[in-house]
C-alpha cells in the first residue's frame, strides 16, 4: 500500500558549501514563510537518433533537463521573511567571494530532501491586489542539481 504524503511541514533550507562546490550534509538554515515551491521535474529533451536504416519509426534518446532558469519560491512577505532572505543573499555573496557554492534543501517530512546549488536574487516589489495577503516571489537560479538525498535533519 502506498504512503501518500502531505506538503505540511515542507521546508526550504540553505547552507554554504564547506569548500568549493561540495554539498553540505549539515548546517542548513530554514527560510521562513515559504508558501509555494516550483517544479523540479522537467522532462528531458528528446534527441533524435534516427538513421537511414530506420524504415518506419524515428528513434530518440533522452537529452538534458532544463529547470527553466530563475525559479520562483512564493512566500508571505513579512519582516521576518525579508530579513531572512537578505541574510541568505548576503551569505551567498560571502560564500561566492571565497569560491564556495550555496546549496538549497527542499525537506519533505518522512520522505527525504531534494538538493540543488543556486544563486538567490535580491527581493524586488511584488504585485498587490485589494484585500489580499502580501506575497513575494523570491528567485533562485539553480546551477547544479544533486537530486534526492538524505535530509540534513530529521525534524526540520
mmCIF file of C-alpha atoms in Angstrom:
data_model
loop_
_atom_site.group_PDB
_atom_site.id
_atom_site.type_symbol
_atom_site.label_atom_id
_atom_site.label_comp_id
_atom_site.label_asym_id
_atom_site.label_seq_id
_atom_site.Cartn_x
_atom_site.Cartn_y
_atom_site.Cartn_z
ATOM 1 C CA UNK A 1 0.000 0.000 0.000
ATOM 2 C CA UNK A 2 1.307 3.427 -0.935
ATOM 3 C CA UNK A 3 2.065 6.043 1.681
ATOM 4 C CA UNK A 4 0.623 9.298 0.385
ATOM 5 C CA UNK A 5 2.326 12.426 1.630
ATOM 6 C CA UNK A 6 1.194 15.901 2.576
ATOM 7 C CA UNK A 7 3.023 19.132 1.901
ATOM 8 C CA UNK A 8 2.561 20.043 5.580
ATOM 9 C CA UNK A 9 5.963 20.607 7.144
ATOM 10 C CA UNK A 10 7.888 21.009 3.874
ATOM 11 C CA UNK A 11 10.800 23.428 4.329
ATOM 12 C CA UNK A 12 13.244 25.352 2.175
ATOM 13 C CA UNK A 13 16.732 25.461 3.712
ATOM 14 C CA UNK A 14 20.167 26.704 2.663
ATOM 15 C CA UNK A 15 23.832 26.232 3.565
ATOM 16 C CA UNK A 16 27.123 27.327 2.061
ATOM 17 C CA UNK A 17 29.486 24.608 0.939
ATOM 18 C CA UNK A 18 32.336 23.931 3.374
ATOM 19 C CA UNK A 19 34.661 24.026 0.381
ATOM 20 C CA UNK A 20 34.168 24.581 -3.334
ATOM 21 C CA UNK A 21 31.003 23.009 -4.657
ATOM 22 C CA UNK A 22 30.770 20.108 -2.191
ATOM 23 C CA UNK A 23 27.205 19.714 -0.944
ATOM 24 C CA UNK A 24 26.957 20.199 2.836
ATOM 25 C CA UNK A 25 25.185 17.477 4.811
ATOM 26 C CA UNK A 26 24.527 19.577 7.932
ATOM 27 C CA UNK A 27 24.240 23.204 8.993
ATOM 28 C CA UNK A 28 21.254 24.215 6.882
ATOM 29 C CA UNK A 29 19.175 27.273 7.844
ATOM 30 C CA UNK A 30 15.410 27.282 7.263
ATOM 31 C CA UNK A 31 13.869 30.066 5.173
ATOM 32 C CA UNK A 32 10.575 31.065 6.878
ATOM 33 C CA UNK A 33 7.162 31.780 5.352
ATOM 34 C CA UNK A 34 7.552 29.769 2.113
ATOM 35 C CA UNK A 35 4.130 29.015 0.589
ATOM 36 C CA UNK A 36 4.987 27.523 -2.790
ATOM 37 C CA UNK A 37 7.947 25.664 -4.270
ATOM 38 C CA UNK A 38 8.481 25.446 -8.053
ATOM 39 C CA UNK A 39 8.589 22.293 -10.136
ATOM 40 C CA UNK A 40 11.944 20.479 -10.265
ATOM 41 C CA UNK A 41 10.709 17.732 -12.544
ATOM 42 C CA UNK A 42 11.346 18.946 -16.101
ATOM 43 C CA UNK A 43 11.070 16.495 -18.949
ATOM 44 C CA UNK A 44 14.349 15.743 -20.697
ATOM 45 C CA UNK A 45 14.809 16.996 -24.225
ATOM 46 C CA UNK A 46 14.361 14.315 -26.858
ATOM 47 C CA UNK A 47 17.374 13.891 -29.125
ATOM 48 C CA UNK A 48 16.598 12.224 -32.410
ATOM 49 C CA UNK A 49 18.987 9.414 -33.355
ATOM 50 C CA UNK A 50 17.094 8.078 -36.390
ATOM 51 C CA UNK A 51 19.425 6.887 -39.106
ATOM 52 C CA UNK A 52 18.980 5.702 -42.659
ATOM 53 C CA UNK A 53 18.499 2.078 -41.587
ATOM 54 C CA UNK A 54 15.253 3.000 -39.759
ATOM 55 C CA UNK A 55 12.287 2.307 -42.020
ATOM 56 C CA UNK A 56 9.158 3.134 -40.029
ATOM 57 C CA UNK A 57 9.776 4.898 -36.721
ATOM 58 C CA UNK A 58 12.015 7.697 -35.577
ATOM 59 C CA UNK A 59 14.203 6.879 -32.562
ATOM 60 C CA UNK A 60 15.163 9.137 -29.645
ATOM 61 C CA UNK A 61 17.376 9.228 -26.610
ATOM 62 C CA UNK A 62 16.937 11.392 -23.537
ATOM 63 C CA UNK A 63 18.833 14.661 -23.589
ATOM 64 C CA UNK A 64 19.390 17.284 -20.934
ATOM 65 C CA UNK A 65 16.756 18.514 -18.485
ATOM 66 C CA UNK A 66 16.177 22.254 -18.195
ATOM 67 C CA UNK A 67 14.955 23.503 -14.813
ATOM 68 C CA UNK A 68 13.994 26.759 -16.515
ATOM 69 C CA UNK A 69 16.359 29.429 -15.200
ATOM 70 C CA UNK A 70 15.399 31.532 -12.183
ATOM 71 C CA UNK A 71 12.697 29.721 -10.202
ATOM 72 C CA UNK A 72 10.107 31.453 -8.012
ATOM 73 C CA UNK A 73 9.602 30.437 -4.391
ATOM 74 C CA UNK A 74 6.444 32.204 -3.197
ATOM 75 C CA UNK A 75 6.429 33.458 0.400
ATOM 76 C CA UNK A 76 4.340 35.581 2.714
ATOM 77 C CA UNK A 77 6.117 38.934 2.668
ATOM 78 C CA UNK A 78 6.773 39.519 6.355
ATOM 79 C CA UNK A 79 9.531 41.418 8.105
ATOM 80 C CA UNK A 80 10.932 38.048 9.178
ATOM 81 C CA UNK A 81 10.976 36.704 5.645
ATOM 82 C CA UNK A 82 12.539 39.867 4.231
ATOM 83 C CA UNK A 83 15.299 39.745 6.863
ATOM 84 C CA UNK A 84 15.871 36.009 6.333
ATOM 85 C CA UNK A 85 16.092 36.433 2.545
ATOM 86 C CA UNK A 86 18.517 39.339 2.863
ATOM 87 C CA UNK A 87 20.630 37.176 5.202
ATOM 88 C CA UNK A 88 20.556 34.374 2.611
ATOM 89 C CA UNK A 89 21.662 36.698 -0.198
ATOM 90 C CA UNK A 90 24.490 38.065 1.984
ATOM 91 C CA UNK A 91 25.553 34.508 2.917
ATOM 92 C CA UNK A 92 25.627 33.625 -0.792
ATOM 93 C CA UNK A 93 27.766 36.677 -1.617
ATOM 94 C CA UNK A 94 30.153 35.816 1.244
ATOM 95 C CA UNK A 95 30.437 32.198 0.072
ATOM 96 C CA UNK A 96 30.942 33.259 -3.547
ATOM 97 C CA UNK A 97 33.773 35.620 -2.550
ATOM 98 C CA UNK A 98 35.774 32.656 -1.224
ATOM 99 C CA UNK A 99 34.865 30.232 -4.018
ATOM 100 C CA UNK A 100 32.064 28.328 -2.284
ATOM 101 C CA UNK A 101 28.646 27.448 -3.672
ATOM 102 C CA UNK A 102 25.297 27.923 -1.918
ATOM 103 C CA UNK A 103 23.207 24.791 -1.523
ATOM 104 C CA UNK A 104 19.461 24.523 -1.018
ATOM 105 C CA UNK A 105 17.440 21.713 0.504
ATOM 106 C CA UNK A 106 13.734 21.118 -0.005
ATOM 107 C CA UNK A 107 12.910 18.999 3.038
ATOM 108 C CA UNK A 108 9.881 16.695 2.824
ATOM 109 C CA UNK A 109 8.998 15.148 6.226
ATOM 110 C CA UNK A 110 9.087 11.339 6.378
ATOM 111 C CA UNK A 111 10.398 11.171 2.812
ATOM 112 C CA UNK A 112 13.761 12.838 2.197
ATOM 113 C CA UNK A 113 15.178 16.004 0.717
ATOM 114 C CA UNK A 114 15.878 17.378 -2.732
ATOM 115 C CA UNK A 115 19.176 19.289 -3.049
ATOM 116 C CA UNK A 116 20.446 21.847 -5.529
ATOM 117 C CA UNK A 117 23.030 24.613 -5.644
ATOM 118 C CA UNK A 118 21.956 28.012 -6.845
ATOM 119 C CA UNK A 119 22.106 31.769 -6.860
ATOM 120 C CA UNK A 120 19.492 33.689 -4.838
ATOM 121 C CA UNK A 121 18.345 37.060 -6.191
ATOM 122 C CA UNK A 122 17.624 40.090 -4.002
ATOM 123 C CA UNK A 123 13.915 40.717 -3.414
ATOM 124 C CA UNK A 124 12.004 43.131 -5.576
ATOM 125 C CA UNK A 125 8.491 44.554 -5.159
ATOM 126 C CA UNK A 126 5.519 42.254 -5.694
ATOM 127 C CA UNK A 127 2.250 42.977 -7.389
ATOM 128 C CA UNK A 128 -0.573 43.731 -4.952
ATOM 129 C CA UNK A 129 -4.355 43.478 -5.036
ATOM 130 C CA UNK A 130 -7.072 44.845 -2.785
ATOM 131 C CA UNK A 131 -7.857 42.660 0.234
ATOM 132 C CA UNK A 132 -5.072 40.116 -0.369
ATOM 133 C CA UNK A 133 -2.199 38.559 1.503
ATOM 134 C CA UNK A 134 1.053 40.339 0.688
ATOM 135 C CA UNK A 135 3.238 37.753 -1.009
ATOM 136 C CA UNK A 136 6.533 37.881 -2.871
ATOM 137 C CA UNK A 137 8.269 35.612 -5.355
ATOM 138 C CA UNK A 138 11.846 35.033 -4.213
ATOM 139 C CA UNK A 139 14.044 33.752 -7.021
ATOM 140 C CA UNK A 140 16.819 31.175 -7.034
ATOM 141 C CA UNK A 141 18.687 30.292 -10.225
ATOM 142 C CA UNK A 142 19.820 26.657 -9.972
ATOM 143 C CA UNK A 143 23.287 25.942 -11.298
ATOM 144 C CA UNK A 144 23.855 22.400 -10.004
ATOM 145 C CA UNK A 145 21.195 19.823 -9.176
ATOM 146 C CA UNK A 146 22.030 16.935 -6.888
ATOM 147 C CA UNK A 147 18.512 15.493 -6.592
ATOM 148 C CA UNK A 148 17.075 13.364 -3.798
ATOM 149 C CA UNK A 149 19.199 12.559 -0.777
ATOM 150 C CA UNK A 150 19.174 12.070 2.972
ATOM 151 C CA UNK A 151 17.712 15.047 4.865
ATOM 152 C CA UNK A 152 20.127 17.236 6.786
ATOM 153 C CA UNK A 153 17.845 16.880 9.810
ATOM 154 C CA UNK A 154 15.066 14.536 10.803
ATOM 155 C CA UNK A 155 12.749 17.153 12.261
ATOM 156 C CA UNK A 156 13.246 20.225 10.090
#
